[in-house]
PDB file of C-alpha atoms and ligand atoms in Angstrom:
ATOM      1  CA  UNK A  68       0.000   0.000   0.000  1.00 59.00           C
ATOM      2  CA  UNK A  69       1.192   3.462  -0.527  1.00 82.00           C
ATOM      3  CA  UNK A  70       1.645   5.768   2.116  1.00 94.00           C
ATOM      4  CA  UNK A  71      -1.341   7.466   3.343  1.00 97.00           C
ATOM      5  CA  UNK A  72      -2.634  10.991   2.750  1.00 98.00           C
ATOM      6  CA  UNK A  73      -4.822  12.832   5.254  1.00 98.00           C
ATOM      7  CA  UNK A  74      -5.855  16.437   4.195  1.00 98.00           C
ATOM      8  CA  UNK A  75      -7.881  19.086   6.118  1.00 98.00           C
ATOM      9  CA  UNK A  76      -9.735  22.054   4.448  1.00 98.00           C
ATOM     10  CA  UNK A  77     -10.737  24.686   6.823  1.00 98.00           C
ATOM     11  CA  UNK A  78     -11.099  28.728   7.568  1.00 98.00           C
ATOM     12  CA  UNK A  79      -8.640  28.466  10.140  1.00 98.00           C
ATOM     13  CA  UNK A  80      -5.730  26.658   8.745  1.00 98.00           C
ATOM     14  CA  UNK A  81      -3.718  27.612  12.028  1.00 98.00           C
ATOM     15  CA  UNK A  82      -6.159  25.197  14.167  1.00 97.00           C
ATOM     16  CA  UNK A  83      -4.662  22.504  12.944  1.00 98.00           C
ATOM     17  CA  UNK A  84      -0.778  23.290  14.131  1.00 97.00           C
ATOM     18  CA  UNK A  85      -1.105  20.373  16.086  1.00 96.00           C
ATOM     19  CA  UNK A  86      -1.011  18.047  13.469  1.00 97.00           C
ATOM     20  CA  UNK A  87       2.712  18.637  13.252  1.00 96.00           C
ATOM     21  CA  UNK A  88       3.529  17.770  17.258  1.00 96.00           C
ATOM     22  CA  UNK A  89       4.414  14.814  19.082  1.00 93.00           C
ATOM     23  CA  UNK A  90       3.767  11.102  17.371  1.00 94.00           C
ATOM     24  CA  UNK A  91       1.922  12.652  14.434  1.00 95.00           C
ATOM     25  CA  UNK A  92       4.583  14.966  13.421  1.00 96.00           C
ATOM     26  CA  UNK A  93       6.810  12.059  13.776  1.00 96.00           C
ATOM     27  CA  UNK A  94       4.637  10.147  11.880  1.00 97.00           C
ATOM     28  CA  UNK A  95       5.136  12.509   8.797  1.00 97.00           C
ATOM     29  CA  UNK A  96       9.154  12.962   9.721  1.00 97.00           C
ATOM     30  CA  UNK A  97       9.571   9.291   9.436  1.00 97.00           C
ATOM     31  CA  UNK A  98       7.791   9.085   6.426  1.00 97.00           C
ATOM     32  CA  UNK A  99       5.046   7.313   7.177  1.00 97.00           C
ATOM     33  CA  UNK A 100       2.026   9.525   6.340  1.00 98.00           C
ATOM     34  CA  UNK A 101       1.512  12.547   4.190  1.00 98.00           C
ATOM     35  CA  UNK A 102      -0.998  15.278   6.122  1.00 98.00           C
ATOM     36  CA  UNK A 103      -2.131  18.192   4.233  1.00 98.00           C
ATOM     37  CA  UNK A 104      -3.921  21.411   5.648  1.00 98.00           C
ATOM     38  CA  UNK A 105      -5.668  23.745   3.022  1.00 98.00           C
ATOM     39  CA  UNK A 106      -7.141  26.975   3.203  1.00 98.00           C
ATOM     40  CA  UNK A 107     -10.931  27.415   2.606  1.00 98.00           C
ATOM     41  CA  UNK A 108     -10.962  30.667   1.770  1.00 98.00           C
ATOM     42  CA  UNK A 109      -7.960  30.802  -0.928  1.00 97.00           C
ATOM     43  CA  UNK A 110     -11.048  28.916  -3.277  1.00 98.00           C
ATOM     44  CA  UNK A 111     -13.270  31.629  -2.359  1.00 98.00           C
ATOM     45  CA  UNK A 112     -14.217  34.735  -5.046  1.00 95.00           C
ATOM     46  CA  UNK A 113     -14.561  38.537  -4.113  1.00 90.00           C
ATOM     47  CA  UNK A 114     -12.789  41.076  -2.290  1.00 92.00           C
ATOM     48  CA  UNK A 115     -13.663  39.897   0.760  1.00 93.00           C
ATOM     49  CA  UNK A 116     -13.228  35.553  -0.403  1.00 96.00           C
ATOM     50  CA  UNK A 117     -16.859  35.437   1.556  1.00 96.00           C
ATOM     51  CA  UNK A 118     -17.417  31.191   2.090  1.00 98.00           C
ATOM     52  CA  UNK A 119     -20.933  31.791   3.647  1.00 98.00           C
ATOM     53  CA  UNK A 120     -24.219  32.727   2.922  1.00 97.00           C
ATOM     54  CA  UNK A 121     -27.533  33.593   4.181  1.00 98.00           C
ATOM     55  CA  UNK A 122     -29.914  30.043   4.684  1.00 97.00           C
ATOM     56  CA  UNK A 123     -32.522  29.653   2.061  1.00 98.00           C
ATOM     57  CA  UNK A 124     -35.628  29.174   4.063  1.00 98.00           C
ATOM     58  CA  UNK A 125     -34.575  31.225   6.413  1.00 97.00           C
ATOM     59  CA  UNK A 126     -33.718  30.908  10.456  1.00 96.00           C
ATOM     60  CA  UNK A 127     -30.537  32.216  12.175  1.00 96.00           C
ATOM     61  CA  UNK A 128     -26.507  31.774  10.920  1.00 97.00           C
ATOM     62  CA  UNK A 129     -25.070  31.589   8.019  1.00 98.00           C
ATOM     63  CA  UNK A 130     -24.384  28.424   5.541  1.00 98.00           C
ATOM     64  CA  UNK A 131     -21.116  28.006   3.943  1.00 98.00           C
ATOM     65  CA  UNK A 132     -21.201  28.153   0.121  1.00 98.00           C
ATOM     66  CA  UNK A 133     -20.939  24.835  -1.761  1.00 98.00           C
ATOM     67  CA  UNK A 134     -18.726  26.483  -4.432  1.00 98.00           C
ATOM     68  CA  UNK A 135     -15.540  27.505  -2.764  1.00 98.00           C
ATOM     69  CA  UNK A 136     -15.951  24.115  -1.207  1.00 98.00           C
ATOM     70  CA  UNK A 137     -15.784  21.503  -4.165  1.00 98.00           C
ATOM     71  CA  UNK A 138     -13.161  23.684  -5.696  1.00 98.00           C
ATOM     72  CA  UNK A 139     -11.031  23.203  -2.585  1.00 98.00           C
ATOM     73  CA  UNK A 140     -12.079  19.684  -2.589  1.00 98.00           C
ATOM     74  CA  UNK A 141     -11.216  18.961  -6.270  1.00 98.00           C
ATOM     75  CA  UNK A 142      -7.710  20.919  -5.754  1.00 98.00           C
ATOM     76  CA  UNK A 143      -7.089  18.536  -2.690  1.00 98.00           C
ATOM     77  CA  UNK A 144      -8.416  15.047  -4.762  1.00 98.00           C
ATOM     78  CA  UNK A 145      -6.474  16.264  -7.595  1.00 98.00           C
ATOM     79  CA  UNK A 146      -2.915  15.790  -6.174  1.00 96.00           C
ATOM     80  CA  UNK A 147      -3.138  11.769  -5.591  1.00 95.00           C
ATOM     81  CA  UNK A 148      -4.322   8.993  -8.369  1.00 94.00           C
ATOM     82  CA  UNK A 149      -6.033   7.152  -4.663  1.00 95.00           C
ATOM     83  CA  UNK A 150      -9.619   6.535  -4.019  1.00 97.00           C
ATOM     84  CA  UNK A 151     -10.561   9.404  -1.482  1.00 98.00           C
ATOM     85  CA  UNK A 152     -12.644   9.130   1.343  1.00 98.00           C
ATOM     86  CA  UNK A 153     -14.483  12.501   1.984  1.00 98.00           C
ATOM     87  CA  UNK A 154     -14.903  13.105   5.540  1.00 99.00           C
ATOM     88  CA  UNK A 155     -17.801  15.828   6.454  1.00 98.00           C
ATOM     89  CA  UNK A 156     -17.719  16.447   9.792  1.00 98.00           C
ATOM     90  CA  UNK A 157     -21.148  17.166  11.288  1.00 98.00           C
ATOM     91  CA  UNK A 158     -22.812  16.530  14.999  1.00 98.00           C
ATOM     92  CA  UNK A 159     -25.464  14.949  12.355  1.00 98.00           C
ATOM     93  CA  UNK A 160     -23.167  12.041  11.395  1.00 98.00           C
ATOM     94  CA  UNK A 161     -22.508   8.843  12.513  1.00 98.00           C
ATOM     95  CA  UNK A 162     -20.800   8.620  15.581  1.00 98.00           C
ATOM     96  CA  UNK A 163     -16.829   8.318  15.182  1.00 98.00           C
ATOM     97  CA  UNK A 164     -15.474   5.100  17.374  1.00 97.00           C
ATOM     98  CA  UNK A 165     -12.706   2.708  17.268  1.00 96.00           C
ATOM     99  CA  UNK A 166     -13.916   0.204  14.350  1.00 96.00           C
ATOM    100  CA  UNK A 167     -14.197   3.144  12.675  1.00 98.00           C
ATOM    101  CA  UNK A 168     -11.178   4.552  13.122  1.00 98.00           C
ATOM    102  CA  UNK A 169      -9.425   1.385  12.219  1.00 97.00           C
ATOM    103  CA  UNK A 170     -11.265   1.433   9.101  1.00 98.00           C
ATOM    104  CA  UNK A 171     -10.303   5.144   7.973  1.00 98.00           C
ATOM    105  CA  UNK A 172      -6.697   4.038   9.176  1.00 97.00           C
ATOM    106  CA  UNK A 173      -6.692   1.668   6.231  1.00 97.00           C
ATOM    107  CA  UNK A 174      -7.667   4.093   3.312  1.00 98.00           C
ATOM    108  CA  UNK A 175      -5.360   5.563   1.046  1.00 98.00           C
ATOM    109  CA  UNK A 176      -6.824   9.624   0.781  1.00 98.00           C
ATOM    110  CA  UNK A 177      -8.738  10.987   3.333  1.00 98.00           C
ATOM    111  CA  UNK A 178      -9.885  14.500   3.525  1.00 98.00           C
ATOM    112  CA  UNK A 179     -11.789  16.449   6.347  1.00 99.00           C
ATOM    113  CA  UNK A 180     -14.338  19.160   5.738  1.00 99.00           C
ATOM    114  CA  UNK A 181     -14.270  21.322   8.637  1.00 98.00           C
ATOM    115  CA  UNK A 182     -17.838  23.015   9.045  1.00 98.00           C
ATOM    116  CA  UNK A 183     -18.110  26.267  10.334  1.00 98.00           C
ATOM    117  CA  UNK A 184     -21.370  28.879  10.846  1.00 98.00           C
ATOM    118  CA  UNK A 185     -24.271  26.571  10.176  1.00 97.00           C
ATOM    119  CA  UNK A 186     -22.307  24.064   8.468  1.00 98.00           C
ATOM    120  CA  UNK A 187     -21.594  23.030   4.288  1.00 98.00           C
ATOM    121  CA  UNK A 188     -24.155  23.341   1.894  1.00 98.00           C
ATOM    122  CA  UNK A 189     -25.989  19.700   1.504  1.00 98.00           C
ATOM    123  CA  UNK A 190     -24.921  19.863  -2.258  1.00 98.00           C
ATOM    124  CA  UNK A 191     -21.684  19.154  -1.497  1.00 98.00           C
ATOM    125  CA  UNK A 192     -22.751  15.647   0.131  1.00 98.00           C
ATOM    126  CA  UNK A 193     -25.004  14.671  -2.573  1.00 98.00           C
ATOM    127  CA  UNK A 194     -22.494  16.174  -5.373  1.00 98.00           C
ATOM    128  CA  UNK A 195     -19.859  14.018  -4.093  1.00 98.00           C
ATOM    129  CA  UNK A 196     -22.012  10.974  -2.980  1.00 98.00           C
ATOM    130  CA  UNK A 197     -22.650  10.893  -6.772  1.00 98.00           C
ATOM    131  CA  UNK A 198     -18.972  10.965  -8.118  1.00 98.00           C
ATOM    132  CA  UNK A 199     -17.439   7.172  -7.380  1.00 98.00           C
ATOM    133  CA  UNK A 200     -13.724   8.905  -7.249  1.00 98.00           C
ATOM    134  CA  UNK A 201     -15.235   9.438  -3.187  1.00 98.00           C
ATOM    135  CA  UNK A 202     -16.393   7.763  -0.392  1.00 98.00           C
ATOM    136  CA  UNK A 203     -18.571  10.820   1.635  1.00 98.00           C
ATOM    137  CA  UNK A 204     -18.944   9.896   4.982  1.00 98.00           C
ATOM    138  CA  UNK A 205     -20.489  12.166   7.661  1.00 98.00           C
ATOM    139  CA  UNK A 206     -19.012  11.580  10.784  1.00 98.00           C
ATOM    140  CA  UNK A 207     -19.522  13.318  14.242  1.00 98.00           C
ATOM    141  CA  UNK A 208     -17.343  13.735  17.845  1.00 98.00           C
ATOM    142  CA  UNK A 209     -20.174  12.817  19.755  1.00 98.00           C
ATOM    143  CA  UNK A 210     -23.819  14.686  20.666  1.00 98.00           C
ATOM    144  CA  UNK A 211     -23.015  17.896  21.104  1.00 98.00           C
ATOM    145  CA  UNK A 212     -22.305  21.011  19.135  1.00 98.00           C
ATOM    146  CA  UNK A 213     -18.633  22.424  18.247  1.00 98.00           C
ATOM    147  CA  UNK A 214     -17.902  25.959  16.808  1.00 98.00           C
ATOM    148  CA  UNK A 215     -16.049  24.016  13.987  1.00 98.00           C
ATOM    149  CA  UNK A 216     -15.017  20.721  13.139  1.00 98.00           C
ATOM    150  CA  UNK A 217     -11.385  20.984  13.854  1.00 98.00           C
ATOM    151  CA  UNK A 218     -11.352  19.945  16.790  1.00 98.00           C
ATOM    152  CA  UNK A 219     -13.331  17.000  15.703  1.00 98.00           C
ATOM    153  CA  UNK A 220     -10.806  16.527  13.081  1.00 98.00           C
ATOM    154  CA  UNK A 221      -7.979  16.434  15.186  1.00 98.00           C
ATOM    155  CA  UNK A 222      -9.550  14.057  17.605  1.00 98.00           C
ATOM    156  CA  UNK A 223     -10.140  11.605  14.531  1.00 98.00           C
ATOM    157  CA  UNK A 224      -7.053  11.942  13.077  1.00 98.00           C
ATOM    158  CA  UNK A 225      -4.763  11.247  16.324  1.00 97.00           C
ATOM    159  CA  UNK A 226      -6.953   8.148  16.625  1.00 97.00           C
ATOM    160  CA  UNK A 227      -6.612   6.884  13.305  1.00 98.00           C
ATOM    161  CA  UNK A 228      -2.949   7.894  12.568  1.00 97.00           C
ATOM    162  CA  UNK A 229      -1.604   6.065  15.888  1.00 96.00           C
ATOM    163  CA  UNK A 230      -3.074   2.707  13.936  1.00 96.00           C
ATOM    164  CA  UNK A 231      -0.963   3.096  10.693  1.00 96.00           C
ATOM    165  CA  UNK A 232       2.010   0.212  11.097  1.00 94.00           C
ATOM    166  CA  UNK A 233       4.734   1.806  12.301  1.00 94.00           C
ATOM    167  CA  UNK A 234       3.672   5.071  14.054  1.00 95.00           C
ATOM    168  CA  UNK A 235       3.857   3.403  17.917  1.00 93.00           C
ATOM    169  CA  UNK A 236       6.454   2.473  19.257  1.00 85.00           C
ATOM    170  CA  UNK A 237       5.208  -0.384  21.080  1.00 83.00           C
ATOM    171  CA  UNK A 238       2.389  -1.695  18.325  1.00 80.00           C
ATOM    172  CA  UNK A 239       1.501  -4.136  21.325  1.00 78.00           C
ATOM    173  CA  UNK A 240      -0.174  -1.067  22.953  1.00 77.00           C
ATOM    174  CA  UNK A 241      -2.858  -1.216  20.708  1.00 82.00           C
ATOM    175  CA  UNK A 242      -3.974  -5.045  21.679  1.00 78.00           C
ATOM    176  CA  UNK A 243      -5.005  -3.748  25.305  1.00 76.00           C
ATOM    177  CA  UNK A 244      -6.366  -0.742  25.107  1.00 82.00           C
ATOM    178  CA  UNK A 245     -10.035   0.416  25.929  1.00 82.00           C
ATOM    179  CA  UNK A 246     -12.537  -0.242  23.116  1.00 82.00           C
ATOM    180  CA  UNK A 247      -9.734  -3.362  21.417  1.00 81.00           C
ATOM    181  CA  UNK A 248     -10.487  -5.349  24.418  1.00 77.00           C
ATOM    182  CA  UNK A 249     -12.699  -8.081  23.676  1.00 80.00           C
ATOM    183  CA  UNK A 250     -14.507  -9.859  26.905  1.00 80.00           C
ATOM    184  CA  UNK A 251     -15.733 -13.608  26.996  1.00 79.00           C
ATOM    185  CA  UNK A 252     -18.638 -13.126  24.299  1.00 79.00           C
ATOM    186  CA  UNK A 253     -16.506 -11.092  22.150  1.00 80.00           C
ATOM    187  CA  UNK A 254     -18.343  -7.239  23.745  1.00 84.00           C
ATOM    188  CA  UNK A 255     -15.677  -4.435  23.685  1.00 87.00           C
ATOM    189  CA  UNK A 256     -13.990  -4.012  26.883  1.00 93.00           C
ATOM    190  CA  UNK A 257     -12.262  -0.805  28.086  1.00 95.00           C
ATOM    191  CA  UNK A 258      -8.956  -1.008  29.488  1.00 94.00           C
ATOM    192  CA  UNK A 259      -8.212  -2.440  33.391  1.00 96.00           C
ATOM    193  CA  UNK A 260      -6.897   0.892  35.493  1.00 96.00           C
ATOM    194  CA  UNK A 261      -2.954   1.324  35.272  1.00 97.00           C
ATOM    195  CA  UNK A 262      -0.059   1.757  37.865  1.00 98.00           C
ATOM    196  CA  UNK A 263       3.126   2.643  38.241  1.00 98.00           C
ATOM    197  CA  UNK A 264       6.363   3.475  41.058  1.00 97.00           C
ATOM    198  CA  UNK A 265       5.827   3.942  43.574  1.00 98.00           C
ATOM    199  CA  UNK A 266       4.146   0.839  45.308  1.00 98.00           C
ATOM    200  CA  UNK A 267       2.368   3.334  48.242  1.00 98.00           C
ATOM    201  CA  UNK A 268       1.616   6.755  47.523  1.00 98.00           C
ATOM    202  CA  UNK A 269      -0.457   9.427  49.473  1.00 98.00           C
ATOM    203  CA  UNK A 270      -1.653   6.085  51.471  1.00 98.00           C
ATOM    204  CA  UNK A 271      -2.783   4.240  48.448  1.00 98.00           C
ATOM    205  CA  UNK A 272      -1.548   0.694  47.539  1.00 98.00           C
ATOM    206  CA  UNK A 273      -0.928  -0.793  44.386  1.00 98.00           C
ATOM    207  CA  UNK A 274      -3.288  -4.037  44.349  1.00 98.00           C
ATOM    208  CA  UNK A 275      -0.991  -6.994  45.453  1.00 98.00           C
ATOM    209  CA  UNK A 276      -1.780  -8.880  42.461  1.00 98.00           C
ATOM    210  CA  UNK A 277       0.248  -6.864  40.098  1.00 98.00           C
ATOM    211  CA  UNK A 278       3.184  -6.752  42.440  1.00 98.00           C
ATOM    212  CA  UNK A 279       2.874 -10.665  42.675  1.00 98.00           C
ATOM    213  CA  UNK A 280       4.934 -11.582  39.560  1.00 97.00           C
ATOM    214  CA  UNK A 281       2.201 -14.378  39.049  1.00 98.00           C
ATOM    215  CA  UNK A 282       1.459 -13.887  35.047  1.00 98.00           C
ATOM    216  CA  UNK A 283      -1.822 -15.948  35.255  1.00 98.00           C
ATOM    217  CA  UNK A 284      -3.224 -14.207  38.276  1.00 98.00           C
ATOM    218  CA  UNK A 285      -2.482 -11.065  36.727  1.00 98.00           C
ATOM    219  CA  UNK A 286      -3.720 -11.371  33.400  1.00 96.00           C
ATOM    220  CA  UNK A 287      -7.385 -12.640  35.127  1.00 97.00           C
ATOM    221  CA  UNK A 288      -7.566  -9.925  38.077  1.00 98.00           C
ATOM    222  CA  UNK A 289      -6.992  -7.069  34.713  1.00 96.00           C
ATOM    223  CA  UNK A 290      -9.779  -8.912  32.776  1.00 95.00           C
ATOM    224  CA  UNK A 291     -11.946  -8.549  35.830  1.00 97.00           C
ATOM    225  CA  UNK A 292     -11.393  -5.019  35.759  1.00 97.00           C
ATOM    226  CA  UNK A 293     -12.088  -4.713  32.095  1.00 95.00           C
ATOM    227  CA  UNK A 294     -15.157  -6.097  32.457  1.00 95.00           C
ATOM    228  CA  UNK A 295     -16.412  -4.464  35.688  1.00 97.00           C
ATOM    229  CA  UNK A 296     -15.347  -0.988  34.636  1.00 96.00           C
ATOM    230  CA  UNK A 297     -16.963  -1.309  30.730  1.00 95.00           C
ATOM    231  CA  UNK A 298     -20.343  -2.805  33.283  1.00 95.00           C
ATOM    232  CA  UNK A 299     -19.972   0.561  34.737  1.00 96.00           C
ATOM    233  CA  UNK A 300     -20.072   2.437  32.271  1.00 93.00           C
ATOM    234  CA  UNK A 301     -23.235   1.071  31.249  1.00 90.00           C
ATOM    235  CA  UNK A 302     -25.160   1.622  34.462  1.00 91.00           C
TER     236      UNK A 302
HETATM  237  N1  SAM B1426     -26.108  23.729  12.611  1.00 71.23           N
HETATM  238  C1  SAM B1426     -25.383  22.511  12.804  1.00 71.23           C
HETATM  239  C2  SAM B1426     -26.309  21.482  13.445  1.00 71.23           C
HETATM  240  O1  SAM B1426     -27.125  21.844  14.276  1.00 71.23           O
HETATM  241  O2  SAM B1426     -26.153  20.284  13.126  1.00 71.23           O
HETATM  242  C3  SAM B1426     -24.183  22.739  13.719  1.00 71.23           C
HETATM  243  C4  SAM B1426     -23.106  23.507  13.063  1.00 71.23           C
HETATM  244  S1  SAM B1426     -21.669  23.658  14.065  1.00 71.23           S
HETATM  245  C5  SAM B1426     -21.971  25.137  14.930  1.00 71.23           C
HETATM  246  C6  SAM B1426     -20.410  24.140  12.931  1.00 71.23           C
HETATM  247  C7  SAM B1426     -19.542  23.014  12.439  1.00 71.23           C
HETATM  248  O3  SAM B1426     -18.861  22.438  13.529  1.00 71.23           O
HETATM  249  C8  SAM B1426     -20.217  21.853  11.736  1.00 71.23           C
HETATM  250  O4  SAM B1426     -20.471  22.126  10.390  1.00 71.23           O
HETATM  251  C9  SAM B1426     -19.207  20.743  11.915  1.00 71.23           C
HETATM  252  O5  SAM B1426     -18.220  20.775  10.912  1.00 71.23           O
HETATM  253  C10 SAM B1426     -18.569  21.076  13.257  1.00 71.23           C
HETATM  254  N2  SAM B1426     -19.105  20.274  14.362  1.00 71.23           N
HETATM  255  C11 SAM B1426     -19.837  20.713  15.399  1.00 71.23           C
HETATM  256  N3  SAM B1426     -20.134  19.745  16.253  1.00 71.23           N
HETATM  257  C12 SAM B1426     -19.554  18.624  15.764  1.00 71.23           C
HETATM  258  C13 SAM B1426     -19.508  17.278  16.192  1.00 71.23           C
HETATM  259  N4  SAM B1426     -20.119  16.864  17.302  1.00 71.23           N
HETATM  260  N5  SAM B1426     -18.818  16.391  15.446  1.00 71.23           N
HETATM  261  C14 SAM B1426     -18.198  16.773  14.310  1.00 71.23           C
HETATM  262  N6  SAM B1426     -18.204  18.049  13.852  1.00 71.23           N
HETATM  263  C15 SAM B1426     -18.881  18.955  14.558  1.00 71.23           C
END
């Protein structure tokens, strides 16, 4: 497979500084994944490169323009041969989550419309839904409502990026960690709680178990956990 691309089109191209920190900047240093941040507003006409518009129909906000959109959208497709997978972020898409993050950590183009105001134009879902060079997928952070989807696309990307072969240092990381986990009747588990030096601190002991040595007794007491913590959750 070829390395991966990940671009992200937005008004505020300086949101996404991040993306060049810590295991994803080291992701792109080592040559492992391409990422790509794009200016909205350089597709945008006019004086004042305007992206958004009044709602037709009426109500309060402003919608951004479906023009400036696909042209940023075509410029960004246009510079790889790959399949792209169009990522519109939106609290009205389907909620982002580990299997899915696995799966957009095996595509070869992914870009990430960052909404703003009101969100994109609808046309540019259905004008892309209709072209089979893309994938659209609407994808949301969870129920509740951002100023933009930056931040949801940084939250996406650091999960997906960390799958990519290569980019932990300790791949075996991934196996037991919350939402991998698989219980007795294959549910997904989150992770047992974690501990480290020293053994007492602030009166509180590390459970005897994990200072045992005793591979077996560990490996059932932290499956115990899994499952009574992920039971939790659910109460
Ligand atoms: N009017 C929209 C609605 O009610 O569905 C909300 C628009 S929101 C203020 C502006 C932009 O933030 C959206 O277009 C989207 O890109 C982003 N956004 C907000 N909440 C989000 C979430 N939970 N997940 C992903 N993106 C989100």
């Amino acid at each position: 497979m070829s390395k991966p691309r990940f671009d992200v089109i937005s008004i505020f191209p300086e949101y996404l500084a991040p993306l060049s920190l810590s295991l994803l900047g080291k992701a792109q240093e080592n040559g492992l994944v391409d990422i790509g941040v794009t200016d909205l507003r350089v597709f945008a006409d006019g004086a004042h490169k305007s992206v958004d518009d009044t709602p037709y129909g009426g109500g309060a906000g402003m919608v951004m323009s479906p023009e400036p959109w696909a042209r940023a959208i075509d410029s960004v497709a246009e510079q790889t041969d790959a399949h792209h997978d169009l990522v519109i972020l939106t609290p009205a898409g389907k909620k982002f989550d580990q299997a899915l993050a696995y799966e957009l950590s095996q595509r070869d183009h992914v870009i990430f419309a960052c909404g703003r105001y009101e969100g994109i134009d609808y046309r540019i879902t259905e004008h892309y839904r209709e072209n089979p060079e893309f994938a659209v997928r609407e994808i949301s952070i969870g129920d509740y409502v951002l100023n933009g989807g930056e931040v949801a696309a940084l939250a996406i990307l650091e999960s997906v990026i960390r799958l990519i072969p290569g980019v932990l240092g300790n791949p075996a990381s991934l196996d037991e960690e919350s939402h991998s986990i698989k219980g007795e009747n294959d549910e997904q588990l989150v992770e047992y709680p974690s501990y480290t030096k020293p053994a007492e601190w602030r009166g509180l002991e590390v459970p005897a178990v994990l200072l045992s040595g005793n591979h077996g007794d560990i490996a059932r007491w932290r499956a115990e956990q899994s499952a009574t913590r992920t039971r939790k959750l659910k109460e």
